[in-house]
PDB file of C-alpha atoms in Angstrom:
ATOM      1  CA  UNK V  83      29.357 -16.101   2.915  1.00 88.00           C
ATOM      2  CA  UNK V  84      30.474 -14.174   6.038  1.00 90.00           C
ATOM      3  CA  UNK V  85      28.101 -14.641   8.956  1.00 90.00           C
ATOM      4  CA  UNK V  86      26.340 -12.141  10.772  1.00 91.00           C
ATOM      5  CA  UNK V  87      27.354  -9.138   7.664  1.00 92.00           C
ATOM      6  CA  UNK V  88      25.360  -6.464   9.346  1.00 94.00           C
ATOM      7  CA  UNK V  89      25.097  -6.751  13.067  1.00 92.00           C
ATOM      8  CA  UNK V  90      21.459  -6.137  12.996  1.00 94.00           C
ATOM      9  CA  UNK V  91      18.599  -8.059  12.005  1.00 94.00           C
ATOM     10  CA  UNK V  92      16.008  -5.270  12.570  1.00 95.00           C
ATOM     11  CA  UNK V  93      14.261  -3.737   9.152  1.00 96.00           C
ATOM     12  CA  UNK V  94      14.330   0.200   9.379  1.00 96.00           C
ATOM     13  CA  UNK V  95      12.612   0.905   5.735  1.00 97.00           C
ATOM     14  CA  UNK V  96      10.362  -0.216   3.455  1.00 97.00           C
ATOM     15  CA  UNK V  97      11.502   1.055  -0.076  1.00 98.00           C
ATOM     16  CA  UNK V  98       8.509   1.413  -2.534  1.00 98.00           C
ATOM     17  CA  UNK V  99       9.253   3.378  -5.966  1.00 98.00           C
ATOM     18  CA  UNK V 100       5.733   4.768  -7.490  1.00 98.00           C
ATOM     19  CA  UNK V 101       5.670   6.710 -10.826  1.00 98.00           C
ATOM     20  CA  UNK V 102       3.243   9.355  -9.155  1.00 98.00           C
ATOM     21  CA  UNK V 103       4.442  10.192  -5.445  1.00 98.00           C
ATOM     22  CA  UNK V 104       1.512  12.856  -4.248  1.00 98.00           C
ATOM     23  CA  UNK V 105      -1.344  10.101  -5.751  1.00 98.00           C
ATOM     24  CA  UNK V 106       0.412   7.459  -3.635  1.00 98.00           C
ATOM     25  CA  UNK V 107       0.777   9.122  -0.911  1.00 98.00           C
ATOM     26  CA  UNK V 108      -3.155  10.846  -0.153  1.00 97.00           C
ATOM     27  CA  UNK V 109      -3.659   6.702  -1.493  1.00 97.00           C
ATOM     28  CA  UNK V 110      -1.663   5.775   1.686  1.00 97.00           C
ATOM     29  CA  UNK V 111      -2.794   8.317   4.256  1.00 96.00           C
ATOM     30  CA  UNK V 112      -6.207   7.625   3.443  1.00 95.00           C
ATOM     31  CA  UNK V 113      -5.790   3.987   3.711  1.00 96.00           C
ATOM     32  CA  UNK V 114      -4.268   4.681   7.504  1.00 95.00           C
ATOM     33  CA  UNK V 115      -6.696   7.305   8.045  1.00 94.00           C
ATOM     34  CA  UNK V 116      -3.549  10.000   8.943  1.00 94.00           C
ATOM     35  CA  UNK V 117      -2.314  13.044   6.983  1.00 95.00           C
ATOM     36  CA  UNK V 118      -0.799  12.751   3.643  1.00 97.00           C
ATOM     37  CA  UNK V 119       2.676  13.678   4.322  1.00 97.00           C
ATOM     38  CA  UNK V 120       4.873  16.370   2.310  1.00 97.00           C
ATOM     39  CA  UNK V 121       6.989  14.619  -0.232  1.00 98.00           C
ATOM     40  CA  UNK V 122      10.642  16.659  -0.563  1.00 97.00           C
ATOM     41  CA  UNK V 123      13.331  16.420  -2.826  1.00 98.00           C
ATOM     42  CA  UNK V 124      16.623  14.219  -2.375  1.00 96.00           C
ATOM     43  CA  UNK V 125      19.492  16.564  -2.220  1.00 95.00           C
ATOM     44  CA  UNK V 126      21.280  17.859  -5.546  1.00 96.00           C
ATOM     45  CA  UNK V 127      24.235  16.474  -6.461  1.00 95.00           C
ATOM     46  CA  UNK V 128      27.091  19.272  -4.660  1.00 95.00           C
ATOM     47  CA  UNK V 129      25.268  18.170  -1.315  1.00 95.00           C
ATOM     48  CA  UNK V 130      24.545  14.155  -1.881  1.00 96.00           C
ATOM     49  CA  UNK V 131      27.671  13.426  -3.794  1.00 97.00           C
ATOM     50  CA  UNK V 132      25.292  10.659  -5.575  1.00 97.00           C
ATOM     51  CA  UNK V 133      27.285   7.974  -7.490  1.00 97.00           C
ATOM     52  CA  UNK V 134      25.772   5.142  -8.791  1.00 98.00           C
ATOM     53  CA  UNK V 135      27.446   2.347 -10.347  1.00 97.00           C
ATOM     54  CA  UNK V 136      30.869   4.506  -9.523  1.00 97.00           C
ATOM     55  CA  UNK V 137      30.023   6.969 -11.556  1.00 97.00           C
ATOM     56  CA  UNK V 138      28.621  10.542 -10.227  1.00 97.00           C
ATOM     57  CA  UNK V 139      25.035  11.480 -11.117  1.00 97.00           C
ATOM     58  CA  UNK V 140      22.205  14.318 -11.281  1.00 97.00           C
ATOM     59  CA  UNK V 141      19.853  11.862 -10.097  1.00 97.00           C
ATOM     60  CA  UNK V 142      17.358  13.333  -7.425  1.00 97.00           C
ATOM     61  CA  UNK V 143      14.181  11.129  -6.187  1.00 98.00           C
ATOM     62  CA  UNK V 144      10.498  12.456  -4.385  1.00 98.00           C
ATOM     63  CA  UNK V 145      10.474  11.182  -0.904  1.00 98.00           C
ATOM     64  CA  UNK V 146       8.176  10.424   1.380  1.00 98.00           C
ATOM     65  CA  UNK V 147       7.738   8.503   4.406  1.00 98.00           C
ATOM     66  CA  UNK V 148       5.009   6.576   6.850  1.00 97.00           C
ATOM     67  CA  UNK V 149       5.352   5.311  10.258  1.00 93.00           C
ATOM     68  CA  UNK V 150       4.177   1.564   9.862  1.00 91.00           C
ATOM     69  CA  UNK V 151       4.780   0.313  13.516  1.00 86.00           C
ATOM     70  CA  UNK V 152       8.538   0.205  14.131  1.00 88.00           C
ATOM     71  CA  UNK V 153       9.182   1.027  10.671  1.00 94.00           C
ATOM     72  CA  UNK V 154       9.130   3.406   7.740  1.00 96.00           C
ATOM     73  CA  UNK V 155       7.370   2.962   4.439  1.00 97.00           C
ATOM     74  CA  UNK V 156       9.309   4.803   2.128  1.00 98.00           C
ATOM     75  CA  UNK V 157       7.763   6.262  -1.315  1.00 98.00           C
ATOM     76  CA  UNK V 158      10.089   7.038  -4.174  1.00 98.00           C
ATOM     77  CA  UNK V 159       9.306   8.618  -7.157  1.00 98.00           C
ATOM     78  CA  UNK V 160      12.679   9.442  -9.040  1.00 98.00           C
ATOM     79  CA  UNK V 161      13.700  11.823 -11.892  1.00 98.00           C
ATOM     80  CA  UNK V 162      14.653  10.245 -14.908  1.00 97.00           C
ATOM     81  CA  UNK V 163      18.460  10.941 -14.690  1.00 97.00           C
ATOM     82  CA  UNK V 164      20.446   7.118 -13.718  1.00 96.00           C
ATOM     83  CA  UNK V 165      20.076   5.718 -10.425  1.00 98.00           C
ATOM     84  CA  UNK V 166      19.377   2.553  -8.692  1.00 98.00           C
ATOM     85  CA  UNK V 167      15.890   4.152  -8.725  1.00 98.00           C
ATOM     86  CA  UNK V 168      15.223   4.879 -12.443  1.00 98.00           C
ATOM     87  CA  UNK V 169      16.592   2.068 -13.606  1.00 97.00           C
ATOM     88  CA  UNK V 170      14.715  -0.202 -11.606  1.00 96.00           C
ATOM     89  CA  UNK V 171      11.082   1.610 -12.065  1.00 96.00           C
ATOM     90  CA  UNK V 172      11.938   0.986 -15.759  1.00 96.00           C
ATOM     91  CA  UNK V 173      12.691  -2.603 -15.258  1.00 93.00           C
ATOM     92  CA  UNK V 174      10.363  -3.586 -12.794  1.00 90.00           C
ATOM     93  CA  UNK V 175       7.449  -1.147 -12.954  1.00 93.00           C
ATOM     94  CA  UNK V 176       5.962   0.432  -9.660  1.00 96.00           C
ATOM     95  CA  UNK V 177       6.782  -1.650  -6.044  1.00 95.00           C
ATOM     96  CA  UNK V 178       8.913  -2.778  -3.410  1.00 96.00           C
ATOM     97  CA  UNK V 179      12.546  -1.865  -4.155  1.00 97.00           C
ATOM     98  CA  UNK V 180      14.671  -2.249  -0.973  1.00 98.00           C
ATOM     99  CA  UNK V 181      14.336  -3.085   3.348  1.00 97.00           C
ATOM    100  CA  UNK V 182      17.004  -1.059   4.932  1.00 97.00           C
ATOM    101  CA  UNK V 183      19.145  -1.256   7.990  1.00 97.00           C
ATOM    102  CA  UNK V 184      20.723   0.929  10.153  1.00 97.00           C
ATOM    103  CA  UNK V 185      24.243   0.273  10.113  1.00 97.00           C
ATOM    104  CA  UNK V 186      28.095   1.416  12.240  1.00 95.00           C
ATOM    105  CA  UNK V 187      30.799   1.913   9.746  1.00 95.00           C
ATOM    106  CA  UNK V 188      29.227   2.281   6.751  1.00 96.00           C
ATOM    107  CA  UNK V 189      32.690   1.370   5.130  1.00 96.00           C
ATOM    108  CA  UNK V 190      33.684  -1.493   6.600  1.00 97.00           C
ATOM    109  CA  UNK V 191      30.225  -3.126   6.007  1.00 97.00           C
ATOM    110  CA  UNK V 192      29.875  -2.144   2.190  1.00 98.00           C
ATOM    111  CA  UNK V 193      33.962  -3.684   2.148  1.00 97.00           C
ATOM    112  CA  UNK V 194      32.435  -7.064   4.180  1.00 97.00           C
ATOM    113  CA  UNK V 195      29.353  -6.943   1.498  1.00 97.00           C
ATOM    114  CA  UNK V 196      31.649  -6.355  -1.360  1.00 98.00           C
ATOM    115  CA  UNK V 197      34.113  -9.010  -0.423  1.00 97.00           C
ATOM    116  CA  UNK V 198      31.096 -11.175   0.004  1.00 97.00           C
ATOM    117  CA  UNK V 199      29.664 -10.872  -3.761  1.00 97.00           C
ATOM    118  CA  UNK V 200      27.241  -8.224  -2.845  1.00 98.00           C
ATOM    119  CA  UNK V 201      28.186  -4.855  -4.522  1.00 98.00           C
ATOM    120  CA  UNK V 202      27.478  -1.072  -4.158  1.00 98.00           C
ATOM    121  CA  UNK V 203      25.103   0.082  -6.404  1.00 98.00           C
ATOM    122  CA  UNK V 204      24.419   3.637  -5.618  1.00 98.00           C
ATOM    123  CA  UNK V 205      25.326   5.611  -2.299  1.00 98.00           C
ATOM    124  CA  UNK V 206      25.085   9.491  -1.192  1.00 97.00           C
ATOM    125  CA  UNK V 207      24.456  12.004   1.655  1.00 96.00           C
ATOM    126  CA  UNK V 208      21.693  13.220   3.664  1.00 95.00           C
ATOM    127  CA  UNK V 209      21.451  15.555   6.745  1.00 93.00           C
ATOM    128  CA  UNK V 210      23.331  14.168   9.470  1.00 94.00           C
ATOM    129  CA  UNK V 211      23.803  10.643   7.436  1.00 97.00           C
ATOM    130  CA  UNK V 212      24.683   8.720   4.404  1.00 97.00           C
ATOM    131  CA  UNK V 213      22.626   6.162   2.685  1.00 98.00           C
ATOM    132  CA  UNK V 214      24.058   3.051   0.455  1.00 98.00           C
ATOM    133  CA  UNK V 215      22.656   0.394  -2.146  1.00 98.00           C
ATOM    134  CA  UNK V 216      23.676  -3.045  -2.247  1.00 98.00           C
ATOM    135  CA  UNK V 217      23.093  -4.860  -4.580  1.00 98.00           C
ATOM    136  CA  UNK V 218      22.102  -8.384  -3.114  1.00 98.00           C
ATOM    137  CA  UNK V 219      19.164  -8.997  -5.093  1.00 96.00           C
ATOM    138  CA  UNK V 220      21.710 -12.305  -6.062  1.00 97.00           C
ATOM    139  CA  UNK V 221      21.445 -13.960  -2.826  1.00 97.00           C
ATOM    140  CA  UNK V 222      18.371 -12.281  -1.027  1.00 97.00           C
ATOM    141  CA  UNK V 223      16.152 -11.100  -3.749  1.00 97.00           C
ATOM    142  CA  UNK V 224      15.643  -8.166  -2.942  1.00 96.00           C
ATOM    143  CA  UNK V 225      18.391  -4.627  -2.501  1.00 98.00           C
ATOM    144  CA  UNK V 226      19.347  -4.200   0.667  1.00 98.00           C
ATOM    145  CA  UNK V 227      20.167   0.218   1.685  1.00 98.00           C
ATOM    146  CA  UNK V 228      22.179   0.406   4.333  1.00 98.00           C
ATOM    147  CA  UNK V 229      21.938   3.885   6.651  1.00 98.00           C
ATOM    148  CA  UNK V 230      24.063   5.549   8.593  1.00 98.00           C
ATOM    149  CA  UNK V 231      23.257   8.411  10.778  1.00 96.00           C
ATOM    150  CA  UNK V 232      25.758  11.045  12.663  1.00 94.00           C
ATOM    151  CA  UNK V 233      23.924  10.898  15.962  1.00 81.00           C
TER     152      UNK V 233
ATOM    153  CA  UNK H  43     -11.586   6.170  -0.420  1.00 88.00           C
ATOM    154  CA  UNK H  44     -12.607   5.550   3.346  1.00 90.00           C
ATOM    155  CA  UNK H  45     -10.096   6.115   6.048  1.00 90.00           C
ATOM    156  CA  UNK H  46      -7.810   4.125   8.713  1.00 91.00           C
ATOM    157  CA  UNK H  47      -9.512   1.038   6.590  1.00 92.00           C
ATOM    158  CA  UNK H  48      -7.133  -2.122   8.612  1.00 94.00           C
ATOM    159  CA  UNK H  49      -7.316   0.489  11.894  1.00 92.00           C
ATOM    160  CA  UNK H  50      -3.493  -0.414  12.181  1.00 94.00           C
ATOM    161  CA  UNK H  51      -0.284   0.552  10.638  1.00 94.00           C
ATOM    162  CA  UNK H  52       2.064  -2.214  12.095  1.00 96.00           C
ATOM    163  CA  UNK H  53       3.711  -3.994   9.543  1.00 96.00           C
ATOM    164  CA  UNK H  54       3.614  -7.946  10.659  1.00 96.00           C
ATOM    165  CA  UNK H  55       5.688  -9.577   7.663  1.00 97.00           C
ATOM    166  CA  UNK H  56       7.269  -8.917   3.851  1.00 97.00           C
ATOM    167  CA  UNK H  57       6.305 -12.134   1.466  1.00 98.00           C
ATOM    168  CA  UNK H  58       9.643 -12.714  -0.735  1.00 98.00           C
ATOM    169  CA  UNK H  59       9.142 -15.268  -3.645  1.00 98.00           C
ATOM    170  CA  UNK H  60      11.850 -17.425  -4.369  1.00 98.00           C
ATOM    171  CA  UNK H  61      12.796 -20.373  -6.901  1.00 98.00           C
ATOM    172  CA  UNK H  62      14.779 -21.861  -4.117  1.00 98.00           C
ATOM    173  CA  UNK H  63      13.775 -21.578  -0.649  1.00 98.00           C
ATOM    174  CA  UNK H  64      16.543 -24.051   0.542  1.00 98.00           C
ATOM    175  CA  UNK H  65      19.387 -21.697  -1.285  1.00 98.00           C
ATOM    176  CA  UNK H  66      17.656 -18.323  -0.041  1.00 98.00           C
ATOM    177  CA  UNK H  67      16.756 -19.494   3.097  1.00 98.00           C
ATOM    178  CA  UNK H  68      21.148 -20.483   3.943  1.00 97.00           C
ATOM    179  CA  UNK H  69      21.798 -16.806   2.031  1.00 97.00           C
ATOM    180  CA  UNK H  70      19.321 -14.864   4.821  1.00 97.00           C
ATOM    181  CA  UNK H  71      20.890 -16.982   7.820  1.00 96.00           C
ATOM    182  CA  UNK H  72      24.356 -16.635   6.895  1.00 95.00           C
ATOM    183  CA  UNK H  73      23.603 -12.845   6.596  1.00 96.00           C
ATOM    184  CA  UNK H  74      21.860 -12.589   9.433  1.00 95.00           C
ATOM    185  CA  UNK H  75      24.620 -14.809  11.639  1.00 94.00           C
ATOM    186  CA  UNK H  76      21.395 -17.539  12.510  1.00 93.00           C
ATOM    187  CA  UNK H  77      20.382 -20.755  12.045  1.00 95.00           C
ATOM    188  CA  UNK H  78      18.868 -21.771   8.799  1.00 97.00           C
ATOM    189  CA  UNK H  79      15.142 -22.463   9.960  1.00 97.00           C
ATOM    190  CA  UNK H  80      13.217 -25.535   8.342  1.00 97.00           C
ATOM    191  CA  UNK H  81      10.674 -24.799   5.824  1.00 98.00           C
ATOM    192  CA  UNK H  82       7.066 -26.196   5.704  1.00 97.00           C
ATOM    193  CA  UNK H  83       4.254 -26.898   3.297  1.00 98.00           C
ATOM    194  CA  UNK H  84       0.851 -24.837   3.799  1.00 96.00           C
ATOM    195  CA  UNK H  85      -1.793 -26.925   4.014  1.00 95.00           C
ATOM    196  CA  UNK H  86      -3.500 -28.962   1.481  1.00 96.00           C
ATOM    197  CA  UNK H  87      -6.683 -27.381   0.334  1.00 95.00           C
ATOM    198  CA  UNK H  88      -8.679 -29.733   1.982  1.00 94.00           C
ATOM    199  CA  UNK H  89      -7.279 -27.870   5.417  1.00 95.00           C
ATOM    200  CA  UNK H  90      -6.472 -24.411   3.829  1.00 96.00           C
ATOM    201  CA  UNK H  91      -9.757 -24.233   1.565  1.00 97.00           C
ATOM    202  CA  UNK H  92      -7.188 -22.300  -0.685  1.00 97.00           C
ATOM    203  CA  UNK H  93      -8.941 -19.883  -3.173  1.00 97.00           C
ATOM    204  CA  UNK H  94      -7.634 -18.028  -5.695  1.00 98.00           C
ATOM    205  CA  UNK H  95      -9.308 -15.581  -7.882  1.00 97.00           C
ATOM    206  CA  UNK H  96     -13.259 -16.795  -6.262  1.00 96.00           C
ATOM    207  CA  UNK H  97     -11.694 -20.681  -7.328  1.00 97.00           C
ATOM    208  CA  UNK H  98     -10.699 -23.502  -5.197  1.00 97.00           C
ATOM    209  CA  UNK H  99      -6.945 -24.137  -5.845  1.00 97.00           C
ATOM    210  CA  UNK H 100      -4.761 -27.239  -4.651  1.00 97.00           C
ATOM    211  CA  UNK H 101      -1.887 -23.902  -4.700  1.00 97.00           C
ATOM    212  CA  UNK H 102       0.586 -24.790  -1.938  1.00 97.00           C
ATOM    213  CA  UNK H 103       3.835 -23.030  -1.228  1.00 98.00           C
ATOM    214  CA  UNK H 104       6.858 -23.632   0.929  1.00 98.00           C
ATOM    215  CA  UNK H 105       7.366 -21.321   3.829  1.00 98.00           C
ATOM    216  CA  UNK H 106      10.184 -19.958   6.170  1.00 98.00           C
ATOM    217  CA  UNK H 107      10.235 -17.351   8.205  1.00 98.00           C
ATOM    218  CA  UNK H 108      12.742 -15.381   9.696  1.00 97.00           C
ATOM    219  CA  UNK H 109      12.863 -12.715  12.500  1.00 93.00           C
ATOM    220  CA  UNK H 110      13.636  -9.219  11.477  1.00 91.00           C
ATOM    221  CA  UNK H 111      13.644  -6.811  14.596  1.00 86.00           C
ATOM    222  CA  UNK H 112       9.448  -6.069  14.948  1.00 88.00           C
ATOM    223  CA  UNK H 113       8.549  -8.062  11.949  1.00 94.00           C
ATOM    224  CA  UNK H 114       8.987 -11.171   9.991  1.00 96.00           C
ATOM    225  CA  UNK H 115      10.494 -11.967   6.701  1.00 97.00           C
ATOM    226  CA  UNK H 116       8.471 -14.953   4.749  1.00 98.00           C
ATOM    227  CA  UNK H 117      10.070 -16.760   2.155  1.00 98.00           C
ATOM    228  CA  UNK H 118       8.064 -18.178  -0.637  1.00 98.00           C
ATOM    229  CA  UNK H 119       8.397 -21.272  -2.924  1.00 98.00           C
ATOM    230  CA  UNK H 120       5.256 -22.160  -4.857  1.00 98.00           C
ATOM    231  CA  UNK H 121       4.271 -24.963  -6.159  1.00 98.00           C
ATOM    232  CA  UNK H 122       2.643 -25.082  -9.868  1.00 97.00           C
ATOM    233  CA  UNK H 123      -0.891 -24.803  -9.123  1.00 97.00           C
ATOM    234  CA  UNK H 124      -2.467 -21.430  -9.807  1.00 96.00           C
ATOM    235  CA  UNK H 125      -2.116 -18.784  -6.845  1.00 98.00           C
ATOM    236  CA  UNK H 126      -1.211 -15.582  -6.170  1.00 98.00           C
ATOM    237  CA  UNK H 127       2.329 -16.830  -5.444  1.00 98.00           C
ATOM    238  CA  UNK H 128       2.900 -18.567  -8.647  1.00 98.00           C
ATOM    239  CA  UNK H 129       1.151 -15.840 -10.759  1.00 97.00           C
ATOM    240  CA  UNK H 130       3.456 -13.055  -9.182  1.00 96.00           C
ATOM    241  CA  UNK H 131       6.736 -14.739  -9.237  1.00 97.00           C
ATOM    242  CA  UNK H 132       6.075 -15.976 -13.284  1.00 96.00           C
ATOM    243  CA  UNK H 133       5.241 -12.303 -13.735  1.00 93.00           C
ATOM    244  CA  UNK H 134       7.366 -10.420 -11.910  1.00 90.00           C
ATOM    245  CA  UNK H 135      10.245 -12.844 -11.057  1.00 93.00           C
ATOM    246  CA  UNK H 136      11.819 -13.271  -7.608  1.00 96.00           C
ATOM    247  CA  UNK H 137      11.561 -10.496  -4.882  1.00 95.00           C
ATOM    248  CA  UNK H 138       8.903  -8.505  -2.626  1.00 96.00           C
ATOM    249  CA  UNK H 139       5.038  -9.581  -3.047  1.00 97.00           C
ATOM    250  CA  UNK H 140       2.997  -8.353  -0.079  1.00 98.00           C
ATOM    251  CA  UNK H 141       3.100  -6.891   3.278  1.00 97.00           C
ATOM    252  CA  UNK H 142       0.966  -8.176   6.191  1.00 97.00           C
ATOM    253  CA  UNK H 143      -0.766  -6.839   8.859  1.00 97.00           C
ATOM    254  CA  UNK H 144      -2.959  -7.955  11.318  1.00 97.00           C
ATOM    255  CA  UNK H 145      -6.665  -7.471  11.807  1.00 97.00           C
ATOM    256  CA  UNK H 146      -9.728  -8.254  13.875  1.00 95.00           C
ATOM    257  CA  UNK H 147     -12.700  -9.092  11.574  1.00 95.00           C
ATOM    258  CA  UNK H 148     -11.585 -10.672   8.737  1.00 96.00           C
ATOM    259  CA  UNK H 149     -14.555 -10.658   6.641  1.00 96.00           C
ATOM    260  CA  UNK H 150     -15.419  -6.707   7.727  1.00 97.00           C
ATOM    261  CA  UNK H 151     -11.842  -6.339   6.402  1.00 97.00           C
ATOM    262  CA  UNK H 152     -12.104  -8.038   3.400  1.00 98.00           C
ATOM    263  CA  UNK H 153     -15.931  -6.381   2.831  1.00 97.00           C
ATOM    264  CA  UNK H 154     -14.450  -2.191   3.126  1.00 97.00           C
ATOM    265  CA  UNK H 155     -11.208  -3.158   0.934  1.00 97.00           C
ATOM    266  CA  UNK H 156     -13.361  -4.192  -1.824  1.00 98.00           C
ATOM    267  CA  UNK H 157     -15.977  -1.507  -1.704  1.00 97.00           C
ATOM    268  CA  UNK H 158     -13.120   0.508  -2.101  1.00 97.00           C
ATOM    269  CA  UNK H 159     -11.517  -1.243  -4.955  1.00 97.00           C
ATOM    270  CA  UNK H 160      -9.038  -3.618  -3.589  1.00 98.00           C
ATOM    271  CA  UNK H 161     -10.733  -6.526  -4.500  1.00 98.00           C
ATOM    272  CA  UNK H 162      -9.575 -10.356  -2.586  1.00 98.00           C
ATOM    273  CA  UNK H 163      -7.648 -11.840  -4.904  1.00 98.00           C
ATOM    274  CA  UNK H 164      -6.261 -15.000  -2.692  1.00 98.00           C
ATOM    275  CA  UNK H 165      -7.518 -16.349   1.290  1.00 98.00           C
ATOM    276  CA  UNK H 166      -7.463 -19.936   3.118  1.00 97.00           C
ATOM    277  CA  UNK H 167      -6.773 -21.114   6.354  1.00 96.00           C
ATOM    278  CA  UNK H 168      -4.109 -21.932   8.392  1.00 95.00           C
ATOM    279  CA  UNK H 169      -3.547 -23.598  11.959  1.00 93.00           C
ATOM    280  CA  UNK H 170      -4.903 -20.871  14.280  1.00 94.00           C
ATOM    281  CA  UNK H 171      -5.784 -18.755  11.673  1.00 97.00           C
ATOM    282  CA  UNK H 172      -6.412 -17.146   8.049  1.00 97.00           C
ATOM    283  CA  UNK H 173      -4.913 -14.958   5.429  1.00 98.00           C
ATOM    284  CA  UNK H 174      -6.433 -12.770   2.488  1.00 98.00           C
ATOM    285  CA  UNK H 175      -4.224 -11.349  -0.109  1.00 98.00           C
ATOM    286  CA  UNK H 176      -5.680  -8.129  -1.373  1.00 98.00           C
ATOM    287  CA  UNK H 177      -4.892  -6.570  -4.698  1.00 98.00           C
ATOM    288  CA  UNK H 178      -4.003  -3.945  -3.435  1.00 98.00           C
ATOM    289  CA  UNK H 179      -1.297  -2.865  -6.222  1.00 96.00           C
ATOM    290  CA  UNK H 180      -3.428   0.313  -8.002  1.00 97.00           C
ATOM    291  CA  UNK H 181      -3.551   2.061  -4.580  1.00 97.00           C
ATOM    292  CA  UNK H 182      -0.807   0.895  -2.520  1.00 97.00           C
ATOM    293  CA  UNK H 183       1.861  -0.186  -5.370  1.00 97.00           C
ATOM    294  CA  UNK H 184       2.005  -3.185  -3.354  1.00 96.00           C
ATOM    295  CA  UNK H 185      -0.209  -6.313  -2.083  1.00 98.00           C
ATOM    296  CA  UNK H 186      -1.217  -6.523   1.137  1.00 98.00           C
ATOM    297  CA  UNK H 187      -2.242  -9.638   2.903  1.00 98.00           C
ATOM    298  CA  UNK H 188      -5.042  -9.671   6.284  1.00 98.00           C
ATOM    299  CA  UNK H 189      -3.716 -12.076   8.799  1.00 98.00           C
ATOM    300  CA  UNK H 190      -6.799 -12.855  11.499  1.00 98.00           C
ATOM    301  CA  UNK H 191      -5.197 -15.293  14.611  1.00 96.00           C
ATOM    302  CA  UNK H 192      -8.181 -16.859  16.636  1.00 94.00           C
ATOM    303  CA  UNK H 193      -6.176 -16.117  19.750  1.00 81.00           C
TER     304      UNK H 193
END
């Protein structure tokens, strides 16, 4: 394997997909004591140009997030059209899904990833970013997402 | 439920469980561009006083660790003795099985979680320290694990 794939070593996200996203998050907030959060809507397909396993899809997820210290806990409660999402809450039933990193040239690194046995699975757009799924359950048992932001 | 239960939100560690912590151990540090670092045994259950499920267990797993920005990634090979580790991993097969935090009070901890239904399901001892895994999976979609350092 390449060495050193992503420049960074520091864990951005904590990916959790839940069947039920406003039940896991008051479960959360209360938990922390803080306010349960607003869950929103991944963007629709025109705007995220979702494709996952190469091929475009409808799929749209509930997110929400939690400061945890340096990093994010991520809920995800998906729609049922395909995604890396749906497919895995099927398969694996509510819990951890992916750690994310915050990447520079998102390309080159899903190329390097790629090249190294570790395919895309899904990738889209966000506001002033773009999000991708690797699939490296393989060698590190567990997806990696890799983000990049505009600014 | 009662609120701000830990009183922190600081992630400390994600448990992965692995078949192979030699093989996923090289996979992470060629990723990451760093040394492989040397496993270890926890201790036997005459140090650890391992209990699982309110019953003494000889349960030991191999551990590495690895530093991810703010937080650490464990690794996790179990042995064949009954433990939350083994149990998971035959269940749910290799990836994510808790996040950790730190606390002050251990048994205060332990005490609210379970008054609130997330009942100890796993604890013992280690050098300088002690752990409780917490089923935590109805609420939280995920285990958690109480780390208390003496110092």
């Amino acid at each position: 394997m390449d060495k050193n794939i992503l420049g960074t070593n520091v864990v951005a996200q904590i990916g959790i997909l839940v069947h039920d996203i406003e039940a896991t998050s008051k479960a959360y907030a209360d938990f922390l004591g803080i306010e349960t959060p607003k869950w929103f809507w991944t963007d629709t397909v025109d705007v995220a140009q979702t494709e996952y396993n190469g091929v475009s899809s409808e799929a749209r997820s509930k997110l929400a997030f939690f400061d945890m210290g340096s990093l994010q806990l991520e809920l995800i409660e998906p729609d049922h059209n395909p995604s890396t999402w749906r497919d895995y809450l099927n398969e694996h039933g509510e819990g951890a899904h992916h750690i994310a990193f915050v990447v520079k040239g998102m390309k080159e690194k899903i190329a390097v990833m790629e090249k190294n046995g570790m395919p895309l699975q899904q990738k889209g757009e966000y506001t002033g970013g773009r999000y991708a799924y690797m699939d490296t359950s393989k060698q590190l048992k567990i997806l990696l997402e890799l983000l990049e932001n505009d600014n």
